[in-house]
Coordinates of N, CA and C and ligand atoms in Angstrom, one line a residue:
M9 N -1.6 21.1 78.9 CA -2.6 20.4 79.0 C -2.6 19.4 77.9
K10 N -2.4 19.4 77.0 CA -2.6 18.8 75.1 C -1.6 17.5 75.2
V11 N -0.2 17.7 76.1 CA 0.3 17.0 76.2 C 0.5 15.6 77.0
L12 N -0.2 16.2 78.5 CA -1.0 15.1 79.3 C -2.8 14.1 78.4
L13 N -2.7 14.7 77.4 CA -4.1 14.8 76.7 C -3.9 13.8 75.8
A14 N -2.6 13.9 75.0 CA -2.0 13.1 73.7 C -1.6 12.0 74.4
L15 N -1.1 11.8 76.2 CA -0.4 11.0 76.0 C -1.5 9.9 76.8
G16 N -2.8 10.3 76.8 CA -4.2 9.8 77.8 C -4.1 9.7 79.0
L17 N -3.6 10.6 79.8 CA -3.2 11.4 80.9 C -4.2 11.9 82.1
I18 N -5.3 11.8 81.0 CA -6.6 13.1 81.5 C -7.8 12.5 80.1
P19 N -8.7 12.2 80.2 CA -9.5 12.1 79.6 C -10.1 13.3 78.8
L20 N -10.5 13.3 77.7 CA -10.8 14.6 76.6 C -12.0 15.5 77.8
A21 N -13.1 13.9 77.9 CA -14.5 14.8 78.0 C -14.2 16.2 80.2
V22 N -13.2 15.7 80.8 CA -12.5 17.0 81.8 C -11.8 18.2 80.3
C23 N -11.3 18.0 79.6 CA -10.6 19.0 79.3 C -11.5 19.5 78.5
A24 N -12.3 19.2 77.4 CA -13.5 20.0 77.7 C -13.8 20.8 78.4
Q25 N -14.2 20.1 79.6 CA -15.0 20.4 80.9 C -14.2 22.1 81.3
D26 N -12.8 21.8 81.5 CA -12.2 23.1 81.5 C -11.9 24.3 80.6
V27 N -12.3 23.8 78.9 CA -12.5 25.0 77.8 C -13.7 25.9 78.8
Q28 N -15.3 24.9 78.7 CA -16.5 25.4 78.8 C -16.2 26.7 80.6
K29 N -15.0 26.2 81.6 CA -15.5 27.2 82.8 C -14.0 28.2 82.4
V30 N -13.1 27.8 81.1 CA -12.8 29.2 80.9 C -13.6 30.2 79.7
L31 N -14.5 29.5 79.1 CA -15.4 30.0 78.5 C -16.8 31.3 79.6
Q32 N -17.0 30.8 80.2 CA -17.7 31.2 81.6 C -17.4 31.8 82.2
R33 N -16.2 32.0 82.5 CA -15.1 33.2 83.3 C -15.4 34.1 82.5
D34 N -15.0 33.8 81.4 CA -14.0 35.1 80.4 C -15.1 36.1 79.3
F35 N -15.5 34.9 78.7 CA -17.3 35.6 78.3 C -18.0 36.6 78.8
Q36 N -18.0 38.0 78.0 CA -19.0 39.6 79.0 C -20.0 39.3 78.3
P37 N -20.6 39.0 79.2 CA -22.4 40.2 78.8 C -22.6 40.8 78.3
R38 N -23.4 41.3 76.9 CA -23.4 42.8 77.0 C -24.9 42.6 76.0
G39 N -25.4 43.6 75.7 CA -27.4 44.1 75.4 C -28.0 42.1 75.6
Q40 N -27.6 42.3 74.0 CA -28.6 40.4 73.9 C -27.9 39.4 73.7
A41 N -26.2 39.8 73.7 CA -25.5 38.5 74.0 C -25.5 37.9 75.6
T42 N -26.5 37.4 75.3 CA -26.7 37.4 77.6 C -25.1 35.6 77.2
M43 N -25.0 35.0 78.5 CA -24.5 34.1 78.6 C -25.1 32.9 77.9
D44 N -26.7 33.0 78.0 CA -27.1 31.6 77.0 C -25.8 31.6 75.3
R45 N -25.7 32.3 75.0 CA -24.3 32.3 74.6 C -23.2 31.0 74.3
V46 N -23.3 31.0 75.5 CA -21.7 29.8 75.5 C -21.8 28.7 76.2
V47 N -23.7 28.7 76.4 CA -23.9 27.2 76.6 C -23.8 26.5 75.2
Q48 N -23.8 25.0 75.9 CA -24.1 24.1 75.0 C -25.2 23.0 74.8
D49 N -26.3 22.7 74.0 CA -27.3 22.1 74.0 C -26.5 20.4 73.9
G50 N -27.7 19.7 74.8 CA -27.0 18.3 74.9 C -25.8 18.0 72.9
V51 N -26.5 18.3 72.1 CA -25.7 17.3 70.7 C -24.1 17.8 70.9
Q52 N -24.2 20.0 70.9 CA -23.3 19.7 70.9 C -22.1 19.4 71.9
R53 N -22.6 19.2 73.0 CA -21.7 18.8 74.2 C -21.6 17.6 73.4
V54 N -21.9 16.5 73.1 CA -21.4 15.2 72.8 C -20.5 15.5 72.3
C55 N -20.4 16.1 70.9 CA -18.9 16.4 69.7 C -18.2 17.2 70.4
T56 N -18.3 18.2 71.5 CA -17.1 18.7 72.0 C -16.9 17.5 73.2
E57 N -17.7 16.5 73.8 CA -16.7 15.9 75.3 C -16.2 14.5 74.0
S58 N -16.0 14.8 72.6 CA -16.0 13.1 71.7 C -14.8 13.8 70.9
N59 N -14.6 15.1 70.5 CA -13.0 15.9 70.4 C -14.3 15.0 68.3
D60 N -15.9 15.3 68.6 CA -16.4 15.3 67.3 C -16.3 13.9 66.7
R61 N -15.7 13.2 67.4 CA -16.0 12.2 66.8 C -16.5 10.9 67.9
P62 N -18.4 11.1 67.6 CA -19.0 10.4 68.9 C -19.4 9.1 68.2
P63 N -19.6 7.7 69.0 CA -20.1 6.8 68.5 C -20.7 7.0 67.3
A64 N -20.4 6.1 66.3 CA -21.7 5.9 64.9 C -22.4 5.9 65.2
E65 N -23.3 4.7 65.8 CA -24.8 5.2 66.0 C -25.3 5.3 66.8
L66 N -24.9 6.5 67.6 CA -25.5 7.4 68.4 C -25.1 8.7 67.7
A67 N -24.5 9.1 66.7 CA -24.5 10.0 65.5 C -25.5 10.0 65.1
K68 N -25.5 8.8 64.4 CA -26.9 8.4 63.6 C -28.1 8.4 64.0
Q69 N -28.1 8.5 65.2 CA -29.4 8.5 66.5 C -29.7 10.1 66.3
L70 N -28.5 10.8 67.0 CA -28.6 12.2 66.8 C -29.8 13.4 65.7
E71 N -28.5 12.9 64.6 CA -29.0 13.2 63.7 C -30.4 13.2 63.3
A72 N -31.4 11.9 63.3 CA -32.3 11.4 62.4 C -33.2 12.5 63.8
D73 N -32.9 12.1 65.1 CA -33.2 14.0 66.0 C -33.6 14.4 65.5
Q74 N -32.6 14.6 65.4 CA -32.4 16.4 64.0 C -33.0 17.0 63.1
L75 N -33.5 15.9 62.4 CA -34.3 16.1 61.0 C -35.6 16.2 61.3
K76 N -35.8 15.0 62.2 CA -37.4 15.0 62.5 C -37.6 16.5 63.2
S77 N -37.0 17.4 63.5 CA -37.3 18.4 64.5 C -37.6 19.4 63.7
I78 N -36.8 19.4 62.2 CA -37.1 20.9 61.8 C -38.6 20.8 61.0
P79 N -38.6 21.7 61.0 CA -40.3 22.4 61.0 C -40.4 22.8 59.5
F80 N -40.4 22.7 58.2 CA -40.3 21.8 57.0 C -42.0 22.8 56.3
P81 N -41.6 23.7 55.8 CA -42.6 24.8 55.3 C -43.4 23.9 54.2
Q82 N -44.6 24.0 54.2 CA -46.0 23.4 53.0 C -45.0 24.2 51.6
G83 N -45.0 23.3 50.6 CA -44.7 24.0 48.9 C -43.0 24.2 48.9
S84 N -43.7 25.4 47.7 CA -42.4 25.1 46.9 C -40.8 26.7 48.2
L85 N -40.1 25.5 48.5 CA -38.8 26.4 48.9 C -38.1 27.2 48.4
M86 N -38.6 28.1 47.5 CA -37.5 28.6 46.4 C -37.7 29.8 47.0
G87 N -37.6 31.0 47.9 CA -37.6 32.2 48.1 C -36.7 32.8 46.3
D88 N -36.3 33.9 47.1 CA -36.1 35.0 46.1 C -34.2 35.4 45.9
W89 N -33.3 34.2 45.3 CA -32.1 34.2 45.1 C -31.6 35.7 45.2
K90 N -31.9 36.5 44.5 CA -31.4 38.8 44.9 C -31.7 38.9 46.5
N91 N -32.7 38.4 47.0 CA -32.6 38.5 49.0 C -31.8 38.2 49.1
G92 N -31.6 35.8 48.8 CA -30.8 35.4 49.0 C -28.8 35.7 49.3
E93 N -28.7 36.5 47.7 CA -27.0 37.2 48.2 C -27.3 37.6 49.1
R94 N -28.1 39.1 49.2 CA -27.6 39.6 50.7 C -27.6 39.2 51.1
I95 N -28.6 37.9 52.1 CA -28.4 37.7 53.1 C -26.9 36.5 53.5
A96 N -26.9 35.6 52.1 CA -25.5 35.2 52.0 C -24.0 36.2 52.3
Q97 N -24.3 37.2 52.1 CA -22.9 38.1 51.9 C -23.0 38.8 54.1
N98 N -24.0 38.5 54.2 CA -24.3 39.6 55.9 C -23.4 38.6 57.0
G99 N -23.1 39.8 57.5 CA -22.4 38.8 58.6 C -22.8 39.4 60.0
R100 N -23.7 40.0 59.8 CA -24.1 40.8 61.5 C -25.3 39.9 61.8
G101 N -25.9 40.5 62.8 CA -27.2 39.7 63.6 C -26.7 38.7 64.6
G102 N -27.0 39.6 65.6 CA -27.6 39.1 67.3 C -26.0 39.6 68.0
Q103 N -25.8 40.2 67.2 CA -24.2 40.6 68.1 C -24.1 42.0 69.5
W104 N -23.7 42.1 69.8 CA -24.1 43.3 71.4 C -24.6 45.0 70.5
T105 N -24.1 45.2 69.2 CA -24.2 46.5 68.7 C -25.4 46.3 67.6
D106 N -25.8 45.2 67.7 CA -27.7 44.7 66.5 C -28.7 45.3 67.6
A107 N -29.1 46.0 66.7 CA -30.8 46.1 67.3 C -31.9 44.8 67.5
P108 N -32.2 44.7 68.5 CA -32.3 43.2 69.2 C -33.8 43.7 68.0
G109 N -34.1 41.8 67.7 CA -34.6 41.7 66.6 C -34.8 42.1 65.6
A110 N -33.8 42.6 64.7 CA -33.6 43.0 63.3 C -33.1 42.1 62.9
A111 N -33.3 41.5 61.1 CA -33.4 40.5 60.9 C -31.7 40.8 60.6
G112 N -30.8 39.0 61.1 CA -29.6 38.9 60.7 C -29.1 38.2 59.0
G113 N -28.1 38.0 59.5 CA -27.8 37.4 58.1 C -26.9 35.7 58.1
G114 N -26.7 35.2 56.6 CA -26.6 34.0 57.4 C -24.8 34.2 56.9
S115 N -24.2 34.8 57.3 CA -22.7 34.6 57.3 C -22.2 33.6 56.5
C116 N -22.4 32.8 54.8 CA -22.4 31.9 54.6 C -21.2 32.5 53.6
Y117 N -20.4 33.5 53.4 CA -19.4 33.9 52.9 C -18.7 33.6 53.7
N118 N -18.4 33.1 54.8 CA -17.1 33.7 55.8 C -16.9 31.8 55.4
C119 N -17.6 31.2 55.0 CA -17.2 29.7 54.9 C -17.3 29.0 53.6
H120 N -17.4 29.6 53.0 CA -18.3 29.3 51.0 C -18.1 30.2 50.3
Q121 N -17.3 29.8 49.7 CA -17.2 30.3 47.7 C -18.5 30.4 47.0
L122 N -19.0 31.5 46.9 CA -20.7 31.7 45.8 C -20.7 32.4 44.8
S123 N -19.8 33.1 45.1 CA -19.7 33.6 42.9 C -18.5 33.8 42.5
P124 N -18.2 33.5 41.5 CA -17.1 33.7 40.8 C -16.3 35.5 40.8
Q125 N -17.5 36.1 41.8 CA -16.8 37.6 41.4 C -16.4 37.3 42.9
E126 N -17.0 37.5 43.8 CA -16.5 37.0 44.9 C -14.8 38.1 45.7
A127 N -14.7 38.2 45.9 CA -13.0 39.1 46.1 C -12.4 38.5 46.9
S128 N -13.5 38.0 48.4 CA -12.1 36.8 49.7 C -14.3 36.1 50.1
F129 N -13.5 35.0 50.1 CA -14.3 33.8 51.1 C -13.4 33.4 52.0
G130 N -14.2 32.4 52.9 CA -13.6 32.0 54.0 C -13.6 29.9 52.9
T131 N -13.0 29.5 53.8 CA -13.2 27.4 53.1 C -13.2 27.3 53.8
L132 N -13.4 27.3 55.3 CA -13.8 26.1 56.1 C -15.2 25.3 55.3
G133 N -15.7 25.6 54.7 CA -16.4 24.7 53.9 C -17.0 24.5 53.1
P134 N -17.3 23.0 51.6 CA -17.0 24.0 50.3 C -17.1 25.0 49.5
S135 N -16.8 25.0 48.4 CA -17.3 26.1 47.5 C -18.5 25.4 47.3
L136 N -19.9 26.3 47.4 CA -20.8 26.0 46.9 C -20.8 27.0 45.1
L137 N -19.9 26.9 44.7 CA -20.2 27.8 43.2 C -20.9 26.8 42.9
R138 N -22.1 26.3 41.5 CA -22.6 25.6 40.8 C -23.3 24.7 40.9
F139 N -23.6 24.8 42.6 CA -24.0 23.8 43.2 C -25.7 23.4 42.6
G140 N -26.5 24.6 42.8 CA -27.6 24.1 42.0 C -27.2 23.2 40.4
A141 N -26.3 23.9 39.9 CA -26.5 23.6 38.2 C -25.6 22.0 37.9
T142 N -25.0 21.3 39.4 CA -24.2 20.2 39.6 C -25.5 19.1 39.8
R143 N -26.5 19.9 41.4 CA -27.0 18.6 42.2 C -29.1 18.5 41.6
G144 N -28.8 19.8 41.0 CA -30.2 20.0 40.3 C -31.0 20.6 41.4
N145 N -32.3 21.1 41.5 CA -33.2 21.5 42.0 C -34.8 20.9 42.2
S146 N -34.3 19.6 42.2 CA -35.9 18.9 42.4 C -36.5 19.2 43.9
P147 N -37.7 19.5 44.3 CA -38.8 18.9 45.4 C -37.0 18.0 46.8
D148 N -36.5 17.6 46.3 CA -36.1 16.3 47.6 C -34.7 17.4 47.7
M149 N -34.0 18.2 46.5 CA -32.7 18.8 47.1 C -33.2 20.4 47.3
Q150 N -34.2 20.5 47.3 CA -34.5 22.1 47.6 C -34.9 21.2 49.2
R151 N -35.2 20.6 49.5 CA -35.2 20.3 51.1 C -34.5 19.6 51.8
Y152 N -33.6 19.3 50.9 CA -32.2 19.0 52.2 C -31.8 20.2 52.0
V153 N -31.6 21.1 51.1 CA -31.0 22.7 50.9 C -31.2 23.8 52.4
Y154 N -32.7 23.7 52.3 CA -33.0 23.8 53.6 C -33.4 23.3 54.7
G155 N -33.3 22.1 54.9 CA -32.8 21.3 56.3 C -31.5 21.7 56.8
K156 N -30.6 21.8 55.6 CA -29.0 22.1 56.0 C -28.8 23.7 56.7
I157 N -29.4 24.3 56.2 CA -29.2 25.8 56.6 C -30.1 25.4 57.5
Y158 N -31.1 24.9 57.7 CA -31.9 25.5 59.7 C -31.0 25.1 60.1
N159 N -30.6 23.5 59.9 CA -29.9 22.5 61.4 C -28.4 22.1 60.0
A160 N -27.3 22.1 59.9 CA -26.7 21.3 59.2 C -26.0 20.6 60.3
K161 N -26.7 20.4 61.5 CA -26.3 19.0 62.1 C -27.0 17.5 62.3
A162 N -28.4 17.7 61.2 CA -29.0 16.9 60.9 C -28.7 16.3 60.0
Y163 N -27.8 16.8 59.2 CA -27.1 15.6 58.1 C -25.4 15.4 58.8
N164 N -25.1 16.1 60.1 CA -23.8 15.5 60.0 C -23.8 16.2 61.7
L165 N -23.6 15.3 61.8 CA -23.8 15.3 63.7 C -23.0 16.5 64.0
C166 N -21.9 16.5 64.2 CA -20.9 17.3 64.2 C -19.9 18.5 63.8
S167 N -21.6 18.6 62.5 CA -20.5 19.9 61.8 C -20.3 21.0 61.9
Q168 N -19.6 21.7 61.2 CA -18.5 22.7 62.3 C -19.5 24.0 62.0
M169 N -20.8 23.8 60.4 CA -21.4 25.2 60.2 C -22.4 25.4 61.0
P170 N -23.1 26.3 61.4 CA -24.1 26.9 62.8 C -25.6 26.3 61.9
R171 N -26.2 25.8 62.8 CA -27.7 26.2 63.0 C -28.3 27.5 62.8
L172 N -28.5 27.2 61.3 CA -29.2 28.6 61.4 C -31.1 28.9 61.6
G173 N -31.0 27.9 61.4 CA -33.0 28.2 61.7 C -33.2 27.8 63.4
Y174 N -32.2 26.5 63.6 CA -32.6 26.4 65.0 C -32.5 27.4 65.9
S175 N -31.8 28.3 65.3 CA -31.0 29.5 66.4 C -31.5 30.2 66.8
G176 N -32.6 30.6 65.8 CA -33.4 31.4 65.7 C -32.4 32.8 64.6
T177 N -31.3 32.5 63.9 CA -30.8 33.5 63.1 C -31.2 33.7 61.9
L178 N -31.7 32.8 61.0 CA -32.9 33.2 60.2 C -33.9 32.7 59.7
T179 N -34.9 33.8 59.6 CA -36.1 33.9 59.2 C -36.4 32.5 58.2
P180 N -37.6 31.5 57.7 CA -37.6 30.6 57.0 C -38.1 31.5 55.3
E181 N -38.6 32.4 55.7 CA -38.4 33.4 54.8 C -36.8 33.3 53.8
Q182 N -36.1 33.8 55.0 CA -34.7 34.4 54.7 C -34.0 32.7 54.2
I183 N -34.3 31.7 55.1 CA -33.8 30.9 54.6 C -34.8 29.8 53.3
K184 N -35.7 30.0 52.8 CA -35.7 29.5 51.2 C -34.9 30.4 50.0
D185 N -35.2 32.5 50.2 CA -33.8 33.1 49.8 C -32.6 32.0 49.6
L186 N -32.6 31.6 50.7 CA -31.0 31.4 50.6 C -30.8 29.7 49.6
V187 N -32.7 29.1 49.6 CA -32.9 27.7 48.7 C -32.2 28.0 47.8
A188 N -33.0 29.3 47.2 CA -32.5 30.0 46.0 C -31.8 30.4 45.4
L189 N -30.8 30.8 45.9 CA -29.6 31.2 45.8 C -29.0 29.6 45.3
L190 N -28.6 28.8 46.0 CA -28.5 28.1 45.9 C -28.6 27.2 44.7
L191 N -30.4 27.3 44.3 CA -30.9 26.6 43.5 C -31.3 26.9 42.0
D192 N -31.5 27.9 42.9 CA -31.9 28.9 40.9 C -30.8 28.8 39.9
P193 N -31.4 28.6 38.5 CA -30.5 28.4 37.2 C -29.8 29.9 36.7
S194 N -31.1 30.8 37.3 CA -30.5 32.5 37.5 C -29.5 32.7 38.3
S195 N -29.2 32.1 39.9 CA -29.0 32.6 40.6 C -27.0 33.1 40.0
P196 N -26.6 33.5 41.2 CA -24.8 34.1 41.1 C -24.4 32.8 40.4
V197 N -24.8 31.9 41.2 CA -24.1 30.8 42.0 C -23.8 30.2 40.8
N198 N -24.7 29.2 39.9 CA -24.8 29.2 38.7 C -24.6 29.4 37.6
K199 N -23.7 31.1 38.0 CA -23.2 31.0 36.0 C -22.1 30.4 36.1
Ligands
LIG226 C1 -18.5 28.1 59.9 C2 -18.7 27.9 58.5 C3 -19.3 27.5 58.0 C4 -20.6 28.6 57.7 C5 -20.5 30.4 58.3 C6 -21.6 28.3 57.0 N1 -20.9 27.1 56.4 FE1 -22.2 25.3 55.6 N2 -21.1 24.6 55.9 C7 -20.1 24.5 56.5 C8 -19.1 23.3 56.4 C9 -17.7 23.1 57.5 C10 -19.6 22.2 55.8 C11 -19.1 20.7 55.2 C12 -20.1 19.4 56.4 C13 -21.0 18.9 56.7 O1 -21.4 19.3 55.0 O2 -21.3 19.6 57.7 C14 -20.7 23.5 55.1 C15 -21.1 22.4 53.8 C16 -22.7 23.3 53.4 C17 -23.8 22.5 52.9 C18 -24.0 20.8 52.1 C19 -22.8 20.7 50.6 C20 -22.9 19.1 50.5 O3 -22.1 19.5 49.1 O4 -24.2 18.9 50.8 C21 -24.4 23.6 52.3 C22 -25.2 23.3 51.3 C23 -24.0 24.6 52.9 N3 -23.1 24.2 53.8 C24 -24.8 25.9 53.2 C25 -24.2 27.0 53.8 C26 -25.1 28.4 53.5 C27 -26.0 28.3 52.7 C28 -24.9 29.3 54.5 C29 -25.2 30.7 54.8 C30 -26.1 30.4 55.4 C31 -24.1 28.0 55.1 N4 -23.7 27.1 54.4 C32 -22.7 28.5 56.5 C33 -18.9 25.2 57.3 C34 -20.1 26.9 57.5

């Protein structure tokens, strides 16, 4: 398949459809992990079928649509960084072994470095060490971080970062706690 793709003998969209068929065939629904987990929404499909390189104009327009759909809470967006730290280091939630409705985690550590003390962390995303110390914690910065966690695709259409608020994985309160983790000067991220 890869060779034919490289030679341009099959269009990428066809390959992406084959992948979807395999996912539909092999994913076993169990408990709360139902088949909707392997159904892409329109935005994800645009990314998958263009190998994460949609036309720039289209990407810009879809990012703007995603941004408009984020329900930003009124008032301060900074919660409690101590709760935020627990949420960032928690990779559970939404699995068939989790109680439906139980608070989920953000899995941030899976892709980002968050404190100098962490023994292990993923590197798919950039290190967030000293994020607030470098960027400040103005209302605009709070809004950016809240929005990025709620729906990363509003800022980068084909981001590999999950849309944690949009998908219902995290609540608005939990996202505020994560904003504080990144931006509060006393959080370990900024030490
Ligand atoms: C599956 C991997 C993954 C997970 C899980 C993840 N991220 Fe990300 N994140 C990324 C990637 C990749 C980028 C860089 C590309 C982009 O900006 O979309 C990124 C970018 C960011 C940025 C923007 C950085 C900048 O320089 O502006 C922030 C803030 C962020 N992530 C915070 C978080 C937080 C907080 C969590 C947990 C709730 C989280 N991420 C979970 C992959 C991930």
